Short mmCIF file of C-alpha atoms in Angstrom, two decimals:
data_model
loop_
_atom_site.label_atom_id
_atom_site.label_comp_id
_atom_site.label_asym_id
_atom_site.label_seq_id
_atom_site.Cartn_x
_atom_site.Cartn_y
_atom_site.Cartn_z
CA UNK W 1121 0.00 0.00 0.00
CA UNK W 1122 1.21 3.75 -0.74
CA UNK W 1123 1.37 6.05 2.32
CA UNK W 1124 2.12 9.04 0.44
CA UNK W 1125 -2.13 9.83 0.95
CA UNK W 1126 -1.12 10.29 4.77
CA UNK W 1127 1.24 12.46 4.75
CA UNK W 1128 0.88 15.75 6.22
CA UNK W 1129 2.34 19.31 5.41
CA UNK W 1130 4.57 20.86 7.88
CA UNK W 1131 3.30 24.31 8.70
CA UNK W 1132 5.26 27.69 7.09
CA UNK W 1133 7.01 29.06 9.79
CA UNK W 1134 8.78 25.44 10.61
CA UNK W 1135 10.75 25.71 6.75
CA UNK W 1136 11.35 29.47 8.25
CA UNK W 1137 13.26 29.53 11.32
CA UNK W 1138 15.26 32.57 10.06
CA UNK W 1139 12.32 34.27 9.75
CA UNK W 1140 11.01 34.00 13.35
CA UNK W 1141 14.31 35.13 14.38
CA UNK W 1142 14.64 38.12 12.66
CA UNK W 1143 11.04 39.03 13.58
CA UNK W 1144 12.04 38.53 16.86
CA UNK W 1145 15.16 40.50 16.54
CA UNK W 1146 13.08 43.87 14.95
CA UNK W 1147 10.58 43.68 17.61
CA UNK W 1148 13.63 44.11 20.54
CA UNK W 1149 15.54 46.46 18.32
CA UNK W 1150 12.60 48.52 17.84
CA UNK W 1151 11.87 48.53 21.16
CA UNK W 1152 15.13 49.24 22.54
CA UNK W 1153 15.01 52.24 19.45
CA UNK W 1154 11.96 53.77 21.30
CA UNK W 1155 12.85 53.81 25.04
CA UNK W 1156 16.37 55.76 23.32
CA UNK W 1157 14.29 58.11 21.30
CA UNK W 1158 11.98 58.91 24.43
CA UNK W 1159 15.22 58.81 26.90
CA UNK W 1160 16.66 61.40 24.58
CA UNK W 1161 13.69 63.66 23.70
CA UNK W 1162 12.51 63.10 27.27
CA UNK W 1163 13.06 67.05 27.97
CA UNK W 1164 10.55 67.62 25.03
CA UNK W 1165 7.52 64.85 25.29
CA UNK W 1166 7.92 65.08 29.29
CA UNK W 1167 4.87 66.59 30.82
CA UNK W 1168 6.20 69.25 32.38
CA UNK W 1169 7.79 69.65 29.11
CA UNK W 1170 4.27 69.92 27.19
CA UNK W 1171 3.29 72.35 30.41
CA UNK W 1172 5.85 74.31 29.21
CA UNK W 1173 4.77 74.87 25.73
CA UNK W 1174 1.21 74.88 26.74
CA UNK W 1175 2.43 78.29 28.42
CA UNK W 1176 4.06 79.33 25.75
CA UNK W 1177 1.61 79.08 23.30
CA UNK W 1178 -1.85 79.72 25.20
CA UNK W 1179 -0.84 81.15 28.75
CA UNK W 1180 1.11 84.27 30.27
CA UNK W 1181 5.04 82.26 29.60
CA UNK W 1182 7.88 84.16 28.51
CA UNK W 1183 9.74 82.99 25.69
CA UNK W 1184 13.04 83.27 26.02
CA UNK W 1185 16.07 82.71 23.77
CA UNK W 1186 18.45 81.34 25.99
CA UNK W 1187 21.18 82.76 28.69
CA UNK W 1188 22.12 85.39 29.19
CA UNK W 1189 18.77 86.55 30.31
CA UNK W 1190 18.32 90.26 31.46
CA UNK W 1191 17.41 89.88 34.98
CA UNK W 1192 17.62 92.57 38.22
CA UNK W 1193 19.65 90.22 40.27
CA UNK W 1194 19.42 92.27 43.39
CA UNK W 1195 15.48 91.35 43.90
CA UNK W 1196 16.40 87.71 43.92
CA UNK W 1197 16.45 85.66 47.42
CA UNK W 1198 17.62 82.14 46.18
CA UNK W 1199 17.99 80.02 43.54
CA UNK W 1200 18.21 76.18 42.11
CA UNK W 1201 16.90 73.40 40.34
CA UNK W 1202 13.68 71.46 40.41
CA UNK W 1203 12.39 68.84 37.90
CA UNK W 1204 14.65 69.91 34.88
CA UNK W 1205 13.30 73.80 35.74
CA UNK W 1206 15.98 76.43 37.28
CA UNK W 1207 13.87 78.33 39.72
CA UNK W 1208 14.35 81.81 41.09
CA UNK W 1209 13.00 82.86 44.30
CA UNK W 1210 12.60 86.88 44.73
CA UNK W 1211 10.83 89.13 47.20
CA UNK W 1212 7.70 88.80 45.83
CA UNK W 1213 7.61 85.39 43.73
CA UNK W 1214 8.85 82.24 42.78
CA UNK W 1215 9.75 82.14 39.05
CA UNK W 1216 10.27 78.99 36.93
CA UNK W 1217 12.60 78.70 33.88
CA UNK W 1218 13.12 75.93 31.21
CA UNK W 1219 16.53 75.27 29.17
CA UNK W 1220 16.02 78.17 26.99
CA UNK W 1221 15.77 80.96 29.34
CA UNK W 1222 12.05 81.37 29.08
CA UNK W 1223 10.38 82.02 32.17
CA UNK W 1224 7.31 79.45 32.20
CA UNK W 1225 5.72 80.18 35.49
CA UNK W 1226 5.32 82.87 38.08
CA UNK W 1227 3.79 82.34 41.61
CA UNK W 1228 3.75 85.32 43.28
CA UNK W 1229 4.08 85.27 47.36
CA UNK W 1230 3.50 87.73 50.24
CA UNK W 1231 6.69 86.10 52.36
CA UNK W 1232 8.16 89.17 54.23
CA UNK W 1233 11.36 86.70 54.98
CA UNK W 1234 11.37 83.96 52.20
CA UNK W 1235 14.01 80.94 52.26
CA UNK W 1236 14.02 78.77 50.00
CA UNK W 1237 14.80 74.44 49.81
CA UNK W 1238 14.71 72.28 47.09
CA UNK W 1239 14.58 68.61 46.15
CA UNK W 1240 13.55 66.07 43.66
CA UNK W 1241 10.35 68.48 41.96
CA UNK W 1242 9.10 70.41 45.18
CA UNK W 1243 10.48 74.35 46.52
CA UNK W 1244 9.70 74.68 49.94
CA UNK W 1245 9.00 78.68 50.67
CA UNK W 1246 9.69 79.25 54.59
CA UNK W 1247 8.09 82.44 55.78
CA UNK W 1248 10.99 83.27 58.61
CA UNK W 1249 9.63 84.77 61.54
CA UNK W 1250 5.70 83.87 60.80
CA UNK W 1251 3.88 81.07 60.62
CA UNK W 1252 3.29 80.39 56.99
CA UNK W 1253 5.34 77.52 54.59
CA UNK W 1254 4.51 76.81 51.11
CA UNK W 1255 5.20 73.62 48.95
CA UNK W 1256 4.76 73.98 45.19
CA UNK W 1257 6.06 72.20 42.06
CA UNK W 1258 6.14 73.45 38.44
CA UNK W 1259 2.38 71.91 38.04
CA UNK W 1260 0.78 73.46 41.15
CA UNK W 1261 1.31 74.95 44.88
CA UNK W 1262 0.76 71.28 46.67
CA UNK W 1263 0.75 72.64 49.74
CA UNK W 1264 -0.09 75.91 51.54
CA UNK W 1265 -0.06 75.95 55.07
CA UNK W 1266 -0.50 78.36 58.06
CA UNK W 1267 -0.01 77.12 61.32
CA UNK W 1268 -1.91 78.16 64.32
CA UNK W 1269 1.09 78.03 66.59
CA UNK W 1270 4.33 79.81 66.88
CA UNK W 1271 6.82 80.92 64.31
CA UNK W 1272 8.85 79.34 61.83
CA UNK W 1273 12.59 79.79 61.95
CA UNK W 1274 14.11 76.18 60.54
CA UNK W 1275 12.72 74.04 57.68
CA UNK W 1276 13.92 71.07 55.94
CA UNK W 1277 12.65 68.94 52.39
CA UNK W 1278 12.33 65.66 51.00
CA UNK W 1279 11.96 64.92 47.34
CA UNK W 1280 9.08 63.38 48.57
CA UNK W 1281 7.41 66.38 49.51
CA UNK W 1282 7.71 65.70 53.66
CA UNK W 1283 8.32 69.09 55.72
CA UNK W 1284 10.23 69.48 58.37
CA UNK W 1285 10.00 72.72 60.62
CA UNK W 1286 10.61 74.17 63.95
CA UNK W 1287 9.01 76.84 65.46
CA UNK W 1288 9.18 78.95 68.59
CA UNK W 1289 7.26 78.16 71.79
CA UNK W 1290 3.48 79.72 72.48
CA UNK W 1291 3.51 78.05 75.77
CA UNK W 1292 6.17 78.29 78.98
CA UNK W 1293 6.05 74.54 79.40
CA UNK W 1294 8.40 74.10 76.34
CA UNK W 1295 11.14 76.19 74.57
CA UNK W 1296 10.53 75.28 70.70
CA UNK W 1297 8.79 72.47 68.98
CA UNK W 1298 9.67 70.26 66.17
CA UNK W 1299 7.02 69.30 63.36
CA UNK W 1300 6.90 66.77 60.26
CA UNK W 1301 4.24 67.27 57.75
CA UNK W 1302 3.60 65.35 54.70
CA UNK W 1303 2.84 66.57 51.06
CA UNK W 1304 -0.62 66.49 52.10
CA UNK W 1305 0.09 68.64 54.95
CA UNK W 1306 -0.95 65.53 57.42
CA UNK W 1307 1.33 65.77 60.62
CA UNK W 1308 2.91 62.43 61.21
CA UNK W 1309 5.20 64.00 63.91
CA UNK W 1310 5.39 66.42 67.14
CA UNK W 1311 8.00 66.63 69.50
CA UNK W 1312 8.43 69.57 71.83
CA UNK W 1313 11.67 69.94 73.12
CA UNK W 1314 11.92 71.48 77.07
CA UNK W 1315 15.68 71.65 77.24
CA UNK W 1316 17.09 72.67 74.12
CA UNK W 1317 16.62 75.47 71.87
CA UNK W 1318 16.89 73.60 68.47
CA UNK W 1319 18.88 75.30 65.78
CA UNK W 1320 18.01 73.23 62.58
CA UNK W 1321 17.30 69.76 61.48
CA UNK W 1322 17.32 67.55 58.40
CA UNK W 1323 14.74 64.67 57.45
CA UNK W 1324 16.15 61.16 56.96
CA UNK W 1325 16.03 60.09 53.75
CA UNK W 1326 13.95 56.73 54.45
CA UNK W 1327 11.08 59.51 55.63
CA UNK W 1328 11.09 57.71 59.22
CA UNK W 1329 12.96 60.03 61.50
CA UNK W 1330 14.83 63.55 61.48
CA UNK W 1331 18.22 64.54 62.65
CA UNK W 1332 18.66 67.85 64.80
CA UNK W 1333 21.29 70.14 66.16
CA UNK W 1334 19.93 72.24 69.71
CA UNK W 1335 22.16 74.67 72.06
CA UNK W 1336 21.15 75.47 76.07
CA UNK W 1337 23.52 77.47 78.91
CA UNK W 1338 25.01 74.57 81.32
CA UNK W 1339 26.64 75.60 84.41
CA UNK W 1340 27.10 79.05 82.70
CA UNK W 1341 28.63 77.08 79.68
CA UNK W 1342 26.95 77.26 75.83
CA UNK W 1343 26.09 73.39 75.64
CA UNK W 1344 25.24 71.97 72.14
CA UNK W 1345 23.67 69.00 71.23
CA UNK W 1346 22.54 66.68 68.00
CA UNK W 1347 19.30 64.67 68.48
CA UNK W 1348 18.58 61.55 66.55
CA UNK W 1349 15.06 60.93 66.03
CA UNK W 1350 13.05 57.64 65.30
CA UNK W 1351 9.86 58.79 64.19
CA UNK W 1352 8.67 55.53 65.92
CA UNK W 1353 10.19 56.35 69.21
CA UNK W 1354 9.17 58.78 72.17
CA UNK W 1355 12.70 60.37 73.10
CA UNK W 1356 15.86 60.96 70.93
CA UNK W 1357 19.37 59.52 70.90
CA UNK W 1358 21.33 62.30 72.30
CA UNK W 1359 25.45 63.44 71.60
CA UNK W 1360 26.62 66.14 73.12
CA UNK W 1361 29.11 68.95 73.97
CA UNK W 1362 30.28 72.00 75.74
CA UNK W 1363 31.38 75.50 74.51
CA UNK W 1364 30.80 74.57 71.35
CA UNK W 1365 27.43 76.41 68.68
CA UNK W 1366 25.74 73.95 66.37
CA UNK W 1367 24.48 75.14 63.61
CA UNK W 1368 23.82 73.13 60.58
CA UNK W 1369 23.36 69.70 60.27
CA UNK W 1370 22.71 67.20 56.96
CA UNK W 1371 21.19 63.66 56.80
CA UNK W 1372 22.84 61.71 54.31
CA UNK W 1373 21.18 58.88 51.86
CA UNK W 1374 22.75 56.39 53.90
CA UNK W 1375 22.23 57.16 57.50
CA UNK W 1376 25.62 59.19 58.30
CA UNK W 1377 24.63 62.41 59.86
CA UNK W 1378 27.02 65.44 59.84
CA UNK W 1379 26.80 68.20 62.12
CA UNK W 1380 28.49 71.37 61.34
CA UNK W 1381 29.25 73.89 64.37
CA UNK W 1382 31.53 77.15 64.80
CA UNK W 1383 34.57 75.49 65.69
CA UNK W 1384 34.38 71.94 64.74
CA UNK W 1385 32.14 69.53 63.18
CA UNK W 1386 30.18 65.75 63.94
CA UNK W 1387 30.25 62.71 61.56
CA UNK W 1388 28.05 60.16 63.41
CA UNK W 1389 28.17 57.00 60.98
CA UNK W 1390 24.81 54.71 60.29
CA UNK W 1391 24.19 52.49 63.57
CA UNK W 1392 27.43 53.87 65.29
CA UNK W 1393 27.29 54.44 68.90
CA UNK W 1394 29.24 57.67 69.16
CA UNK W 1395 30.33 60.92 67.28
CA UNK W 1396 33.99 61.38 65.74
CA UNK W 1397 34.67 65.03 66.41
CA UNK W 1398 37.30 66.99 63.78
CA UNK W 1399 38.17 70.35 64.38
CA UNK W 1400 38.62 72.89 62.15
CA UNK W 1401 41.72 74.40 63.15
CA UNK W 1402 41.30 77.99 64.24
CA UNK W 1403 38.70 78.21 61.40
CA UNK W 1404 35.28 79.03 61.33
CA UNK W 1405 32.32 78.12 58.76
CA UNK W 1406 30.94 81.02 56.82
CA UNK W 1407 29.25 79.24 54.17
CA UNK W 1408 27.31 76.05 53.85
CA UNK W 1409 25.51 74.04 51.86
CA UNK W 1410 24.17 70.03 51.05
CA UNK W 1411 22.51 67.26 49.77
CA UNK W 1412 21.57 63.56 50.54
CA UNK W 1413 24.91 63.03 49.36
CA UNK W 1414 27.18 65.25 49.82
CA UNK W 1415 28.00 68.42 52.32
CA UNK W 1416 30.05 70.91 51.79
CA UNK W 1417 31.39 73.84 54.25
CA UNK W 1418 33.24 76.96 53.67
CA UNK W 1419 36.06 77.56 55.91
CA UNK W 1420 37.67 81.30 56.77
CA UNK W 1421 40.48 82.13 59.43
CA UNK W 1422 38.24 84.29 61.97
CA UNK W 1423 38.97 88.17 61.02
CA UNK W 1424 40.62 87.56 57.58
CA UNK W 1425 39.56 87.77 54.12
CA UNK W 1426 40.18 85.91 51.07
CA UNK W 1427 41.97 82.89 53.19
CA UNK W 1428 39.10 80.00 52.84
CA UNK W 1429 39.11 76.65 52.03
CA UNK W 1430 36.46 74.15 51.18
CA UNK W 1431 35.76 70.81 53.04
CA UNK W 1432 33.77 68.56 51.17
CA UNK W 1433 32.34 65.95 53.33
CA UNK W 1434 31.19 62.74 51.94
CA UNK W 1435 28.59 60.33 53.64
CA UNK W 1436 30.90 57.73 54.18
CA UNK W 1437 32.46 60.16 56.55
CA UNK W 1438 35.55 61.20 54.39
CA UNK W 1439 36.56 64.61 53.80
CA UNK W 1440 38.14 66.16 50.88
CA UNK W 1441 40.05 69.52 51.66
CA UNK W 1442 40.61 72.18 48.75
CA UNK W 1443 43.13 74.60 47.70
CA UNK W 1444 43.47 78.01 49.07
CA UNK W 1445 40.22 80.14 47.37
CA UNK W 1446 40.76 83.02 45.97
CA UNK W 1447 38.62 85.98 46.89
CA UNK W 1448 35.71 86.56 49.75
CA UNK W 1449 33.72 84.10 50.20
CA UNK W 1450 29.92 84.94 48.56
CA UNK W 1451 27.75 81.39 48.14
CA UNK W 1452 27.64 78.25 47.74
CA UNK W 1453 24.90 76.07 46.30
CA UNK W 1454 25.16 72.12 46.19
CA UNK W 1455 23.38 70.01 44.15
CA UNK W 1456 23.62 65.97 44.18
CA UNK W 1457 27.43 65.24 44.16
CA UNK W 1458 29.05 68.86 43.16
CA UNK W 1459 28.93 72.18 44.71
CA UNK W 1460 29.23 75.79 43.35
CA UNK W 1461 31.44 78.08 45.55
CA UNK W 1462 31.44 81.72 44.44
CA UNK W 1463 33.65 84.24 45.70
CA UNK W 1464 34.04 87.65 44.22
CA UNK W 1465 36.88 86.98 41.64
CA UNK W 1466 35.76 83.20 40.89
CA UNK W 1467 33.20 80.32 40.35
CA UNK W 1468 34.67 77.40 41.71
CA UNK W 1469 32.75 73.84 40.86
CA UNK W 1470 33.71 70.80 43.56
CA UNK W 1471 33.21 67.12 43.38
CA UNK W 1472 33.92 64.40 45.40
CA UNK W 1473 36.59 63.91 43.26
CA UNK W 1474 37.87 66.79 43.74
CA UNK W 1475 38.27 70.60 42.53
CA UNK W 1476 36.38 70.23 38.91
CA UNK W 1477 36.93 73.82 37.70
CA UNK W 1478 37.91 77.76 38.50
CA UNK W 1479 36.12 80.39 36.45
CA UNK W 1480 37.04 84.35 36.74
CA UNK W 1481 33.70 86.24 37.63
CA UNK W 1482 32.51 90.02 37.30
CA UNK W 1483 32.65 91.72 40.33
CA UNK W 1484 28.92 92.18 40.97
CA UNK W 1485 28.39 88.65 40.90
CA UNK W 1486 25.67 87.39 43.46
CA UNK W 1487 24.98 84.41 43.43
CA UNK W 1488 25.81 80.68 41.61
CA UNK W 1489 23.89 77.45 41.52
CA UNK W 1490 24.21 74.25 39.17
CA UNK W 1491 21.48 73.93 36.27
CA UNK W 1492 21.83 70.60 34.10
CA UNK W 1493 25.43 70.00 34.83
CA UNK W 1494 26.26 73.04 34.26
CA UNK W 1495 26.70 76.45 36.79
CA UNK W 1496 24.38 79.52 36.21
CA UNK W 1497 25.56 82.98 37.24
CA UNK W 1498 23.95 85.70 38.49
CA UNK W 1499 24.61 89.40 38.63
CA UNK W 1500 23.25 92.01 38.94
CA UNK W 1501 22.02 92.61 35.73
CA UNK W 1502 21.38 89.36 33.95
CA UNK W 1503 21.35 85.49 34.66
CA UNK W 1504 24.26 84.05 32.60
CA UNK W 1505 25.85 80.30 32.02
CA UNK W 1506 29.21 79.81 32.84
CA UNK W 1507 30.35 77.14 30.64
CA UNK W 1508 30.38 73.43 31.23
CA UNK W 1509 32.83 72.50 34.27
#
């Protein structure tokens, strides 16, 4: 008998294995070809991006064509970086500009004493002295609160949008009091300290507790202090010492806190038991500035000018001391992993790594602060880029 009636035909795509293959292959590349076209047109198709030119083309935006941008630079109280938008603070608003120098947004604000924090895409506004704060993004003012209870005069951020404050005391059965607030403006956290007068604080990264630095009189002695804080617990982990101002202090990414007084400074490492003390050796701090990853402080001989150095203090606990700067001292901005350090002859840009670069300035230069990699300047006349470090 023939069996050729029984045989059966082997579908296409078996006699095509090459073809499956390179199907295969275009789907991947073509996906791989659209996550790089988005990654590198992200600052156009983002939404804040399509904000922008919604403003631009329908709202009050203006279009700008690029720095230098014409600017009264003595009206201005900060400045930084939010969300791919450099932001200007001033006496009455908070201004938002894209790449190109326009300026997208203006909030205006009744602060009589603004200050100004950033991270990730929120700008706290601190009304020093009264009770007000204010969180906004380039979309929208998130939060707007004003408390019923004493006065602001220290604040902290988290790219997440959690506040930290202190304020003064409305009551004689505490000196100050210490509040977290969400983005919502939900309080997740009081504590009202009877003993110290606390100077600052910074939020811990995780969101779950908040470092702070605190001063009283001892035995007719100044007597500082830096409070650890587990949101979960009633009473902080306390380091102190004795004729000695506190004054700044920065929570790092990994749990290293760093407190920064007048004649020395704190690096308390993640889960250690104790502080390692380093002083600064007859110098004194007159600038300051930091991120979750990176602090850096401004050091001057007491009564000179133009002798400073920079310590840049990692969150491992290392230090990296600079060069001699040249000029007086006039700000410093950090952002990420690099700060800005202006004095009134140079922009200087610091790393981890090291000193990056040393620019020559005009002499009415005010203040400096990173903008996508690269520093902005501003004078008082215009807002003007530096040049890539």
């Amino acid at each position: 008998m023939s069996s050729s009636g029984n045989t059966r035909k082997r579908p296409k795509n078996q006699y095509r294995p090459w073809l499956q293959f390179f199907v295969r292959l275009f789907v991947v590349a073509a996906v791989l070809l659209s996550i790089f076209l988005i990654w590198n047109n992200w600052d156009r198709i983002a939404p804040e991006a399509v904000l922008d030119w919604a403003e631009a083309r329908f709202g009050d935006a203006e279009i700008g064509n690029g720095f230098p941008t014409s600017f009264e630079g003595n009206t201005v109280k900060a400045m930084g970086e939010v969300n791919q938008h450099f932001i200007l603070l001033t006496d009455t608003s908070l201004q938002f500009y894209n790449s190109s120098a326009s300026r997208v947004i203006t909030r205006p604000h009744s602060f009589s004493t603004p200050t100004l924090h950033t991270a990730g895409r929120y700008a706290l506004i601190t009304d020093v002295g009264s009770n007000r704060f204010r969180l906004d993004s380039r979309r929208e003012t998130a939060l707007s609160m004003e408390l019923e209870n004493g006065r602001i005069y220290a604040s902290c951020l988290l790219p997440s949008g959690m506040v930290g404050i202190v304020t003064d005391s409305t009551s004689q059965s505490y000196l100050c009091q210490i509040r977290v607030f969400n983005r919502s403006g939900k309080e997740i956290f009081t504590y009202q300290s009877r003993k110290y007068l606390i100077t600052n604080l910074s939020l811990a990264a995780n969101g779950k507790g908040i470092a702070a630095v605190g001063t009283t009189a001892e035995g007719g002695m100044l007597k500082s202090v830096l409070l650890i804080f587990n949101f979960s617990d009633v009473e902080p982990i306390e380091f102190s010492g004795s004729d000695l101002l506190l004054y700044e202090v920065n929570y790092f990414s990994n749990g290293t806190v760093l407190a920064v007084g007048d004649k020395e400074m704190w690096i308390l490492p993640a889960r250690a038991k104790d502080v390692k003390k380093t002083s600064f050796n007859g110098f004194e701090p007159v600038g300051y500035s930091a991120t979750q990853t990176v602090s850096g402080i401004i050091l001057q001989r007491s009564g000179s000018t133009g002798d400073g150095y920079v310590w840049m203090v990692n969150g491992d606990g290392s230090v990296w001391e600079s060069e001699q700067l040249d000029g007086n001292f006039r700000s410093a901005s950090a952002r990420m992993s690099r700060l800005a350090v202006l004095t009134d002859t140079h922009l200087y840009m610091f790393s981890r790594a090291g000193q990056e670069s040393k620019v020559e300035t005009p002499s009415d230069a005010l203040l400096a602060a990173e903008y996508r990699d690269a520093p902005l300047l501003l004078t008082l006349s215009e807002l003007r880029r530096v040049g890539s470090p």
